[in-house]
XYZ file of C-alpha atoms in Angstrom:
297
model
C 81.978 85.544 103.088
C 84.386 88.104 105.016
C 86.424 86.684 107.791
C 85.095 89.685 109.467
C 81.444 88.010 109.377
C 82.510 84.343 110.176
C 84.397 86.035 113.332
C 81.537 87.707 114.576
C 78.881 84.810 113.971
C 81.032 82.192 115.468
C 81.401 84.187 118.561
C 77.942 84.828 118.431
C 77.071 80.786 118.676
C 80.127 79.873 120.611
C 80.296 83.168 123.561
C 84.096 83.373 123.142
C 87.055 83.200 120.007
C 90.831 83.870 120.153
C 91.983 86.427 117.724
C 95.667 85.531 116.918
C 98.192 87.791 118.798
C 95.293 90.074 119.193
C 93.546 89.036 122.097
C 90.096 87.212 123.019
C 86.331 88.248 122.685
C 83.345 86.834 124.427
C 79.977 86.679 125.271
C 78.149 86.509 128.639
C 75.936 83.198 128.871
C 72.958 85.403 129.047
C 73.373 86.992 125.998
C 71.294 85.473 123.290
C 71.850 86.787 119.655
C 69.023 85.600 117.068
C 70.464 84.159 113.920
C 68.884 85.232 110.442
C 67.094 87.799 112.428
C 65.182 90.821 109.916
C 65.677 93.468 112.571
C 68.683 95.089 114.519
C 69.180 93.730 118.078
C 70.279 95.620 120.240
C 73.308 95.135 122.484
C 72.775 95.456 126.100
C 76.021 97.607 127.594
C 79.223 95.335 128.686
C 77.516 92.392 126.781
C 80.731 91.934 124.914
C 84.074 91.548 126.663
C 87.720 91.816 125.456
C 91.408 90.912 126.652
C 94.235 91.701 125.208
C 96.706 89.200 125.094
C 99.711 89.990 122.562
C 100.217 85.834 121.939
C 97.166 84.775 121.645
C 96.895 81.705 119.989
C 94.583 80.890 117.022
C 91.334 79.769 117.252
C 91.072 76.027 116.114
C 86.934 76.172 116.170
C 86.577 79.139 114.174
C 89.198 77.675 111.638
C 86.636 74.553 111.930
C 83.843 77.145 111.392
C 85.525 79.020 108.366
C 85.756 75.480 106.719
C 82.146 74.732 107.431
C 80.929 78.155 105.973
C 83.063 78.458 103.193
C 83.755 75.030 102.155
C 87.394 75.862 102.048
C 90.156 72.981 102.549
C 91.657 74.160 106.230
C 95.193 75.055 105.245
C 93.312 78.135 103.243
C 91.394 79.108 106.296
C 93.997 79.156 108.124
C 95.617 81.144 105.765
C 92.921 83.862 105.216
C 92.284 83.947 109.056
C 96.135 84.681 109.750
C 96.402 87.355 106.888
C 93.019 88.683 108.751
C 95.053 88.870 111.896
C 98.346 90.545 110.402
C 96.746 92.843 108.612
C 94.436 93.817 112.032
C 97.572 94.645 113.566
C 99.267 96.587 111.014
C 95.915 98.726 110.581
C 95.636 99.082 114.599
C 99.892 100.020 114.519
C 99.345 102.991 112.065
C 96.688 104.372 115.375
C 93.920 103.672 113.206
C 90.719 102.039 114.810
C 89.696 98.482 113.634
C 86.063 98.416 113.096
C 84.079 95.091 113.561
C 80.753 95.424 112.177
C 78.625 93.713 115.111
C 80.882 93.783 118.434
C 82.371 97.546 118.014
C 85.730 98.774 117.301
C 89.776 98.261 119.011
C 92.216 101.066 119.602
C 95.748 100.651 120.376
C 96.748 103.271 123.690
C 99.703 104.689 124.054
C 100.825 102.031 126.368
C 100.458 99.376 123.233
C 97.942 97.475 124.244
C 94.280 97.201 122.588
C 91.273 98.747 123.700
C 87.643 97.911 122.960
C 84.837 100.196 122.905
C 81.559 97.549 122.255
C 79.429 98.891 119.459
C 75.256 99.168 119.573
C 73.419 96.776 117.479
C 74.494 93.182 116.846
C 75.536 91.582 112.862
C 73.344 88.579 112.782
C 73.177 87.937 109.051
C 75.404 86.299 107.037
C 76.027 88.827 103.995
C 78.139 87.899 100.673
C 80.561 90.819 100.111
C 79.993 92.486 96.966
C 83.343 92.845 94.944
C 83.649 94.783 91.914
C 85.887 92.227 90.248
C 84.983 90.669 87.453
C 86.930 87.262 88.568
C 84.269 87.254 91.976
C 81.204 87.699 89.975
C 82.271 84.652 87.256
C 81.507 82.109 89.786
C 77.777 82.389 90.143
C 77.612 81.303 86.959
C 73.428 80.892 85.845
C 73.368 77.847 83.855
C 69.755 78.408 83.113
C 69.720 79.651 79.626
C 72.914 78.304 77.603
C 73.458 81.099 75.667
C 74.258 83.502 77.569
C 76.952 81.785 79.394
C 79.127 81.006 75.762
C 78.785 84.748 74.663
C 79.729 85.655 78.162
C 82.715 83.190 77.920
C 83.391 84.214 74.577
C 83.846 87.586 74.701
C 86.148 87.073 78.027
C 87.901 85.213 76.354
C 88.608 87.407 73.397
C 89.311 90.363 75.675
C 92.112 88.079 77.614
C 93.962 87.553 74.156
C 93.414 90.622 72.993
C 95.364 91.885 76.320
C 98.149 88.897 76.122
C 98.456 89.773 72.698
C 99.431 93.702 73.402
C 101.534 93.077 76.532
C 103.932 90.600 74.378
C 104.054 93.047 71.664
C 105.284 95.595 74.094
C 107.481 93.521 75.528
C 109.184 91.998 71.868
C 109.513 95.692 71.529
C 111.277 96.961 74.555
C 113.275 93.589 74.223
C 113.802 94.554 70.164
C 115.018 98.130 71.577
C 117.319 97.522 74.281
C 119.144 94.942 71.747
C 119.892 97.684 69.359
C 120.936 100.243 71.700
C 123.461 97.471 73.324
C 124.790 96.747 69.733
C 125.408 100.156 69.294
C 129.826 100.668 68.405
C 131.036 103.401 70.708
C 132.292 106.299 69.119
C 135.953 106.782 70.161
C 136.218 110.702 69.548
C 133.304 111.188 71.621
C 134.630 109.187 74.722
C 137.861 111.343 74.291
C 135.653 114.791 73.491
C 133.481 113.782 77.167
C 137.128 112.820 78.747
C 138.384 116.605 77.849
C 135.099 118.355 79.053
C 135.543 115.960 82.216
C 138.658 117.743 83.226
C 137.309 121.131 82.479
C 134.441 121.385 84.558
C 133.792 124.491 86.233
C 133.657 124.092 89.964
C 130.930 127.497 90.506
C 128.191 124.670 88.659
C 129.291 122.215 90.635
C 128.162 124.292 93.787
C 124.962 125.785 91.925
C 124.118 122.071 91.070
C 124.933 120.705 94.608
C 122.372 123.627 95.899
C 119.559 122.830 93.766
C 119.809 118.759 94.649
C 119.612 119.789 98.784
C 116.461 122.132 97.249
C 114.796 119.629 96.101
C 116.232 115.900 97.527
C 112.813 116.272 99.630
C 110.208 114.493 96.972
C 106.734 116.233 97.098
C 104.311 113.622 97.200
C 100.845 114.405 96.530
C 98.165 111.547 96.469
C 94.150 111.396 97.115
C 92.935 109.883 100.308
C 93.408 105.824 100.638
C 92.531 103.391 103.081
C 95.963 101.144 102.035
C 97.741 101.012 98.515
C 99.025 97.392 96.524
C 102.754 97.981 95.240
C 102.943 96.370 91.785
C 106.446 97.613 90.656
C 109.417 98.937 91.749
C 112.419 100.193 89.878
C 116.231 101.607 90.270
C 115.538 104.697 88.026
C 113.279 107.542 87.498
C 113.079 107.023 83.774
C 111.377 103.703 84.147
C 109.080 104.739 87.180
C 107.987 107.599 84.680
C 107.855 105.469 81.760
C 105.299 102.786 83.071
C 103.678 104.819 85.126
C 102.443 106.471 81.507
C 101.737 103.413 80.211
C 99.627 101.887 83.113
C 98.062 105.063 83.596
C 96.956 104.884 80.150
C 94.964 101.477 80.929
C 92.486 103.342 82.963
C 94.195 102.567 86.663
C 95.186 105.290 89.155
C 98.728 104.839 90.055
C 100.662 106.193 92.981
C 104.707 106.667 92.139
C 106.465 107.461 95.019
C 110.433 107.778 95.549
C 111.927 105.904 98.423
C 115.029 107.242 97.903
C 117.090 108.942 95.069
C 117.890 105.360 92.961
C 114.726 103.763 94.363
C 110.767 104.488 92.848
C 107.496 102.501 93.728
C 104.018 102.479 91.457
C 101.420 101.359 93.647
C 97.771 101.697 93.126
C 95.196 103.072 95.943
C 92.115 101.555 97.225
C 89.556 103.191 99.384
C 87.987 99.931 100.605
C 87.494 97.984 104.003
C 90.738 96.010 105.513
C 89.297 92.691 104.656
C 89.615 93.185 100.555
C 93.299 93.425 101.007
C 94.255 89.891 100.067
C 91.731 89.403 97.171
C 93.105 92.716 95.523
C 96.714 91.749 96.114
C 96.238 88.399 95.025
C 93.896 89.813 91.977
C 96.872 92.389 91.022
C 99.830 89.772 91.373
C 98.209 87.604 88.541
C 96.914 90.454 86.451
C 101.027 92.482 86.248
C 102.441 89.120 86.894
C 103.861 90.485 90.080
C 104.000 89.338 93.578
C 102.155 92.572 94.887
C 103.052 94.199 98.623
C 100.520 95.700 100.770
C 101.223 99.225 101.979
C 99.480 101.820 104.378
């Protein structure tokens, strides 16, 4: 379940929850919201109200309510409802709106504070979010018919190894290579042949050259359209940016490189999904490139 969804349904039950630095929702009294309810309910106007308040503090009944739902232990709800918050904030700092299926959406103004606008029709049902990770859909797990669970497990397994297997030849490899090339003797004549050139170097190239760098220091960065991007890796030269981004390409992701500066290069990969898959996929990515993974906008 989203922390999205647990927000909305505890304020639902409760008529008021603390968002953390965000601000607080609630509910008039009179409101009454019908749980597990088939049809959309509408919501009257001003039923839902909202303050901003930049340190508001977090909500120790939802946290309580998270635990309840989820059967989380409450250091991880705590957790995932803090990451919910941070990453609220970030989204709402970029002047995008933050959309909250069931109350309506916030808006920072230009005076930085937070502005609701309450939406129409109220989110009573609890929904589980459909992920299209494989690691999500192993846990409901159908113990019915034995079978099919072992040749399930089986060939997972056999794909994992197969995968372990490739990324440690690659990497025996690169290791093998960068040995010889260090082992390499260095060929006297040809440091004294580069220290002769060195001394004769024609200043009119040095100008041309100097032109074409302020041409083109501006990189021209061309992605698709993403809601946010995960940074996976993150390199000193262009060679190496180029170089993997090849190889992951070649693995069937789309990967973003993008220069931060002229000794610094990113590969990130896009997603075009809602704000509240953010930590999965990071987490998700850190274990798969055995990275710790950044979330960018």
């Amino acid at each position: 379940m989203k922390v999205e969804q647990l927000l909305v349904q505890y304020l639902y039950q409760s008529k008021s929850v603390s968002l953390l630095n965000i601000g607080r929702f609630s509910i008039s009294p009179e409101i009454s919201i019908i749980p597990e309810s088939e049809k959309s309910q509408v919501l009257p106007p001003d039923a839902i109200k909202f303050e901003y308040d930049g340190n508001a503090p977090i909500d120790e009944g939802l946290i309580d309510y998270i635990v309840q739902q989820t059967r989380k232990i409450k250091p991880l709800a705590t957790s995932d409802l803090e990451s919910y918050s941070i990453l609220s904030r970030q989204f709402l700092n970029i002047g995008k709106p933050l959309i909250i299926e069931g109350l309506g959406s916030l808006q920072k103004s230009q005076e930085g504070n937070y502005i609701f606008t309450q939406g129409t029709y109220a989110n009573a049902r609890l929904e589980l979010p459909k992920h299209n990770f494989t690691e999500k859909l192993s846990d409901d797990v159908d113990f019915s018919s034995p079978v099919k669970p072992k040749r399930s497990t089986g060939k997972g397994a056999l794909v994992t190894v197969v995968i372990l297997l490739l990324a440690g030849a690659a990497a025996l490899g690169y290791y093998l290579y960068s040995q010889k090339n260090a082992m390499k003797p260095l060929d006297v004549s040809t440091v004294q042949q580069a220290d002769t050139n060195e001394n004769n170097i024609d200043t009119s190239m040095l100008v041309r050259a100097d032109s074409l760098v302020l041409k083109d220091s501006i990189p021209k960065n061309i992605h698709p359209a993403y809601t946010f991007k995960v940074i996976i890796k993150e390199y000193n030269n262009l060679k190496d940016a180029d170089k993997n981004n090849k190889r992951f390409s070649s693995f069937g992701h789309t990967i973003l490189k993008d220069q931060i500066d002229s000794t610094h290069f990113t590969l990130a990969i896009p997603f075009n999904t809602t704000l509240d898959d953010t930590l999965h996929i990071k987490d998700s990515l850190s274990r798969l490139f055995g990275v710790k993974a950044k979330i960018s906008f």
